[in-house]
CSV table of C-alpha atoms in Angstrom, one decimal:
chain,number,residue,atom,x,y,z
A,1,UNK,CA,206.3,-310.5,-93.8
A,2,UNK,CA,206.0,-311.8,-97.3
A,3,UNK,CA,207.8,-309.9,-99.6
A,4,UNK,CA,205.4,-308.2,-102.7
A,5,UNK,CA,206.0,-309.6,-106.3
A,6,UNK,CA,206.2,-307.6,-108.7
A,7,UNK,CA,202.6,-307.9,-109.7
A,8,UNK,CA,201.2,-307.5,-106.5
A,9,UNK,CA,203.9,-303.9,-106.3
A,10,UNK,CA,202.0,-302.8,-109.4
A,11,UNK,CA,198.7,-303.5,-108.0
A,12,UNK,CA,199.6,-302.0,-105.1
A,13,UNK,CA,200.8,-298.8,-106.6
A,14,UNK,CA,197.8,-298.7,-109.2
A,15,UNK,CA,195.3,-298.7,-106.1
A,16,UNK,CA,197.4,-296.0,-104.9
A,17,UNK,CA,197.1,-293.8,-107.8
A,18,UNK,CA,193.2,-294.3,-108.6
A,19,UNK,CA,193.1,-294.0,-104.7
A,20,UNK,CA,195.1,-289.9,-105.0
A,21,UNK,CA,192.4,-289.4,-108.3
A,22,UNK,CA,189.9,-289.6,-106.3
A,23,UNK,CA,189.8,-286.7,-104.5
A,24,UNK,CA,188.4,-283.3,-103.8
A,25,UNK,CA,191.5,-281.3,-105.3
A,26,UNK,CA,192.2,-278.5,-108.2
A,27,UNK,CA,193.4,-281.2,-110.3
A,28,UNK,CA,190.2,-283.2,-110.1
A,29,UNK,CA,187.9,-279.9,-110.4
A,30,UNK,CA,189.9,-278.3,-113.3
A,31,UNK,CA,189.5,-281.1,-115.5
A,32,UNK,CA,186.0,-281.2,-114.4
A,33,UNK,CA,185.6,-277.7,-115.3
A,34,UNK,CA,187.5,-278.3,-118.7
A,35,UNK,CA,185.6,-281.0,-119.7
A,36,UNK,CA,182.0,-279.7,-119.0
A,37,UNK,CA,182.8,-276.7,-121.2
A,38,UNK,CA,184.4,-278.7,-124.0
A,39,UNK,CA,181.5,-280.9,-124.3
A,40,UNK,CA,178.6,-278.3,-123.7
A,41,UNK,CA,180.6,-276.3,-126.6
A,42,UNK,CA,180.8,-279.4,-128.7
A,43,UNK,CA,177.1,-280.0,-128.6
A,44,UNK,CA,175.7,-276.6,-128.9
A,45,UNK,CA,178.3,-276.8,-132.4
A,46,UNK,CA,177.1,-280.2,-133.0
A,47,UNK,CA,180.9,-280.9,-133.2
A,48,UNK,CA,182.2,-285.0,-132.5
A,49,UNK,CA,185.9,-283.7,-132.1
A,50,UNK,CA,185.2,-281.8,-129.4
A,51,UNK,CA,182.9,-284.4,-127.5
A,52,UNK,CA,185.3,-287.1,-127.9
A,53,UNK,CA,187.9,-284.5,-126.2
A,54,UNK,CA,185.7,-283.7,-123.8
A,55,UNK,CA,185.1,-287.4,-123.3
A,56,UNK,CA,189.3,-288.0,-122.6
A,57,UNK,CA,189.8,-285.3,-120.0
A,58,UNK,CA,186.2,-286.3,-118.2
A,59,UNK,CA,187.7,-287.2,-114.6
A,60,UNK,CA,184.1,-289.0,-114.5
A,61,UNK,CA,185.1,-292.6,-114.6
A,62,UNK,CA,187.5,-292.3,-112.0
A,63,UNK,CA,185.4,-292.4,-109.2
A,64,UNK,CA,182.8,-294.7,-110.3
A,65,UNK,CA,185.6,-297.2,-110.4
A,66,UNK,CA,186.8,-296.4,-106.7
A,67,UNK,CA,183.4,-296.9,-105.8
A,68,UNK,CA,183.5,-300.6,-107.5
A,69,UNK,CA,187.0,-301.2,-105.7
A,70,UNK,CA,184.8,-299.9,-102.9
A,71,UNK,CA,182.6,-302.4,-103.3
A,72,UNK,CA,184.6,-305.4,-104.2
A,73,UNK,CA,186.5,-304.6,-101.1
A,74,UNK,CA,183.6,-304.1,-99.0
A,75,UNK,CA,184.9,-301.0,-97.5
A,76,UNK,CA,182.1,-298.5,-96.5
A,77,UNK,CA,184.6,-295.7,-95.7
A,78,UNK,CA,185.7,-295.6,-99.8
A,79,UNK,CA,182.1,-296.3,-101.1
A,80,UNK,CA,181.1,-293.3,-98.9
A,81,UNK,CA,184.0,-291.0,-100.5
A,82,UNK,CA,184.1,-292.1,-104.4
A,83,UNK,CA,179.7,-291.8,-103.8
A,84,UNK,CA,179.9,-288.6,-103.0
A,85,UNK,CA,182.6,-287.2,-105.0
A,86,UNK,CA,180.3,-288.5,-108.3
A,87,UNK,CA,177.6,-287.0,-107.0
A,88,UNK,CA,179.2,-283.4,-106.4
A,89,UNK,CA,180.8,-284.1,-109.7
A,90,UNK,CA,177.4,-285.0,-111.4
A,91,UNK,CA,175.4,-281.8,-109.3
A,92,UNK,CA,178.2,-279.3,-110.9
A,93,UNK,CA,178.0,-280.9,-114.4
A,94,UNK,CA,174.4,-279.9,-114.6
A,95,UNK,CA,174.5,-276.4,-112.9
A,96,UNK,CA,177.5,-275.0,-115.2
A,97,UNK,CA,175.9,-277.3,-118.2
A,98,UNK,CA,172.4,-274.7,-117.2
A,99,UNK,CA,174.8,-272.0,-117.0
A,100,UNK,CA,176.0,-272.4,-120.4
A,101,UNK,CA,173.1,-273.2,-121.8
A,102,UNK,CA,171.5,-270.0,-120.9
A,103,UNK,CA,174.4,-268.0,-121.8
A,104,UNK,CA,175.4,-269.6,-125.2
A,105,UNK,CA,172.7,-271.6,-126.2
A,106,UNK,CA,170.8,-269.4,-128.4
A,107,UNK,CA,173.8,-270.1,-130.9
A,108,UNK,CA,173.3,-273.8,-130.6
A,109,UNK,CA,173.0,-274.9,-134.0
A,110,UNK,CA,171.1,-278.0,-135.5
A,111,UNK,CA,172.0,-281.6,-134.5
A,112,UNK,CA,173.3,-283.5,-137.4
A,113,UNK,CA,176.2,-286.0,-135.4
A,114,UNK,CA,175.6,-285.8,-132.1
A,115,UNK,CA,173.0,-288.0,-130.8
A,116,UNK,CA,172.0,-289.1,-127.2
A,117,UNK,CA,168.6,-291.8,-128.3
A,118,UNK,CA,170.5,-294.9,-129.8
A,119,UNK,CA,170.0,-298.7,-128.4
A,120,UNK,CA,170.3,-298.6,-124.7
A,121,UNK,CA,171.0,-302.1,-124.2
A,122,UNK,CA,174.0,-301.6,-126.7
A,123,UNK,CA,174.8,-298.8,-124.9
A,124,UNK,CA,174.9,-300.5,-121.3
A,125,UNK,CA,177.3,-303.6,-123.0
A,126,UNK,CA,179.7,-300.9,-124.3
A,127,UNK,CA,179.4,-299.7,-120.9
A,128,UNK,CA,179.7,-302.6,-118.7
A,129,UNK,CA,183.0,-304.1,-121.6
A,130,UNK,CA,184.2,-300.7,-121.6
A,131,UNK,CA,184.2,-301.0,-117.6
A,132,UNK,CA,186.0,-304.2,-117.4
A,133,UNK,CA,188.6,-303.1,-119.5
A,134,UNK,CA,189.3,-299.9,-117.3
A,135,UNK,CA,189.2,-302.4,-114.4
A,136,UNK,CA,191.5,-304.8,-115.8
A,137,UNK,CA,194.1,-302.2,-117.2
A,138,UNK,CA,194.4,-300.7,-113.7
A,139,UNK,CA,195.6,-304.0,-112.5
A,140,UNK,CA,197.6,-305.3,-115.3
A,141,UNK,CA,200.3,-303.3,-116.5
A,142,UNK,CA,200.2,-304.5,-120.3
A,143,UNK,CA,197.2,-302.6,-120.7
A,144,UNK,CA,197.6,-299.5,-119.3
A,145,UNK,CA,197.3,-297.8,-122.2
A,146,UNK,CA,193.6,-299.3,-123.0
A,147,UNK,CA,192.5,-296.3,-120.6
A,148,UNK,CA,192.3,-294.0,-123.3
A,149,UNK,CA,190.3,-296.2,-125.6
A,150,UNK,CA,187.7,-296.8,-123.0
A,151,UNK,CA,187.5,-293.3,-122.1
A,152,UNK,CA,186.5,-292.8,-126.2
A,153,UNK,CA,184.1,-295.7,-125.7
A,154,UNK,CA,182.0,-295.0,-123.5
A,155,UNK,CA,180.1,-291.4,-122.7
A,156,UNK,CA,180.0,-290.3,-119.2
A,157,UNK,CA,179.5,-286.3,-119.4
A,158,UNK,CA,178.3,-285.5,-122.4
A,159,UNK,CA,174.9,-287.0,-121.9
A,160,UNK,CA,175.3,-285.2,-118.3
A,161,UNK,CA,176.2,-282.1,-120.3
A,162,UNK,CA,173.2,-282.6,-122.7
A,163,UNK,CA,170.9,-283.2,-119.1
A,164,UNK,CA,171.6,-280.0,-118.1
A,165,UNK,CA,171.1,-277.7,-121.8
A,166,UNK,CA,167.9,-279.7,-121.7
A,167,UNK,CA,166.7,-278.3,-118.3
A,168,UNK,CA,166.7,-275.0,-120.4
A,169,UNK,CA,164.1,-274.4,-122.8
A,170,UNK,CA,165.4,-274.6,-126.5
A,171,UNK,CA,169.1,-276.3,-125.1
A,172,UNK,CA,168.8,-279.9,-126.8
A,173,UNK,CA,166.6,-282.1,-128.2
A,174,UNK,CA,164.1,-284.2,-126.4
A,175,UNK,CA,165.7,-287.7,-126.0
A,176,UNK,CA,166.4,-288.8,-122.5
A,177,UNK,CA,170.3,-288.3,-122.1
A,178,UNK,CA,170.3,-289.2,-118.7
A,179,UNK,CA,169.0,-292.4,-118.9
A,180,UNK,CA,172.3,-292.8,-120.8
A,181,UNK,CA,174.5,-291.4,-118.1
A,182,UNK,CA,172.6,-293.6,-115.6
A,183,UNK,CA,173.6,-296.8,-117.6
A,184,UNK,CA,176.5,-296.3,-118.7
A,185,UNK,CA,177.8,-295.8,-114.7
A,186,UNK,CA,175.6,-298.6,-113.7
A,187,UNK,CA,177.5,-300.9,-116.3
A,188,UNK,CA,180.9,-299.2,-115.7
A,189,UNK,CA,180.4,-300.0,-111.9
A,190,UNK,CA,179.1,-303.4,-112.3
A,191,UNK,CA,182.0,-304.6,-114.4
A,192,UNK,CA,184.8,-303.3,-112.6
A,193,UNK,CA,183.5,-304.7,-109.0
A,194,UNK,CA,183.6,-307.9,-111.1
A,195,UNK,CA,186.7,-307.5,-112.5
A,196,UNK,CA,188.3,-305.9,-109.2
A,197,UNK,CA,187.0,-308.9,-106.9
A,198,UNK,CA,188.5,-311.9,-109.8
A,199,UNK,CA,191.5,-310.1,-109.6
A,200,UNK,CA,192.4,-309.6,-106.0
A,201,UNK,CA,192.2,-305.9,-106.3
A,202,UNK,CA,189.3,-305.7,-103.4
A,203,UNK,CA,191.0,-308.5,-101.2
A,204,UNK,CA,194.6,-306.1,-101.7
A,205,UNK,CA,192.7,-303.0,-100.5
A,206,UNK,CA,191.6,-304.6,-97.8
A,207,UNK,CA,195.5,-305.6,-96.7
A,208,UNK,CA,195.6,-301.6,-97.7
A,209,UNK,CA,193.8,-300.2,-95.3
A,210,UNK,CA,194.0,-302.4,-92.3
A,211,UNK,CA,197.8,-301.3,-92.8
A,212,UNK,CA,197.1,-297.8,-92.6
């Protein structure tokens, strides 16, 4: 058997660890949890710290890009698992969001920062860069740290967030926040199965699994 370089060891191990991230665990749910509340809190206080807080311990992105190494690696059995793990994410995001809102909301106070409307074709080529970039720092080592960045750059559950106040009369204001969500996943998906498949990181999976 070949022997792995030390590329390929990397690549290896960095499927591995998006792979364990992907899952229905406590870790996954807690920062779920954490995040919804952060980001509900930061819009009913029209408050960009705490979005942008809410937006770095979002597990969100994780498995949108298992579902594009699902993709790029054409196994049904991963884009089955990471699907349903965003959905169940997604589905929680707006009850507790609902939750909050009727709870809290009545001390929502005016929007002065925090907007959902904006350009959405801007918003979908931050997405679908901000996408790449995830995908590409998950295979290269040197850019490991860009994670964070992307994370900043690209909102996954606040609009979610805003989705659900908005199901509750008085949460949020009347712009379409999911159409943002929508986008941004679409362009966060298309860009790493891109990136995933130039890369080898589908074809590697594959050698994964029929391993296993």
């Amino acid at each position: 058997m070949k022997p792995k370089t030390q590329t390929e060891s990397y690549v290896h191990q960095a499927i591995s660890d998006l792979l364990s991230r992907t899952r229905h665990d406590a870790d996954f749910y807690a920062l779920l949890v954490g995040s919804i509340f952060l980001a509900a809190f930061a819009i009913f206080n029209d408050s960009i710290i705490t979005l942008i807080a809410s937006m770095i311990v979002s597990p969100l992105a994780t498995p949108i890009l298992t579902l594009g190494l699902g993709i790029a690696s054409g196994n049904w059995a991963l884009m089955r698992r990471a699907f349903i793990l965003l959905c169940v994410a997604s589905l929680i995001a707006l009850l507790a969001a609902v939750a909050l809102a009727m709870a809290f909301g009545h001390n929502h106070v005016a929007d002065q920062f925090i907007s959902f409307a904006g350009n959405r074709t801007d918003s979908f080529i931050v997405a679908v860069v901000s996408g790449a970039i995830a995908a590409y720092g998950i295979v290269r080592p040197k850019v490991a740290s860009a994670i964070t960045g992307v994370a900043i750059a690209v909102s996954l559950l606040p609009p979610l967030v805003a989705t659900g106040i908005g199901l509750v009369p008085g949460g949020t204001t009347a712009d379409n926040p999911f159409t943002l969500f929508l986008l941004n996943v679409l362009g966060i998906l298309i860009a790493s199965v891109a990136v995933f498949t130039l890369l080898g990181a589908g074809k590697m999976y594959r050698a994964m699994a029929s391993n296993e």
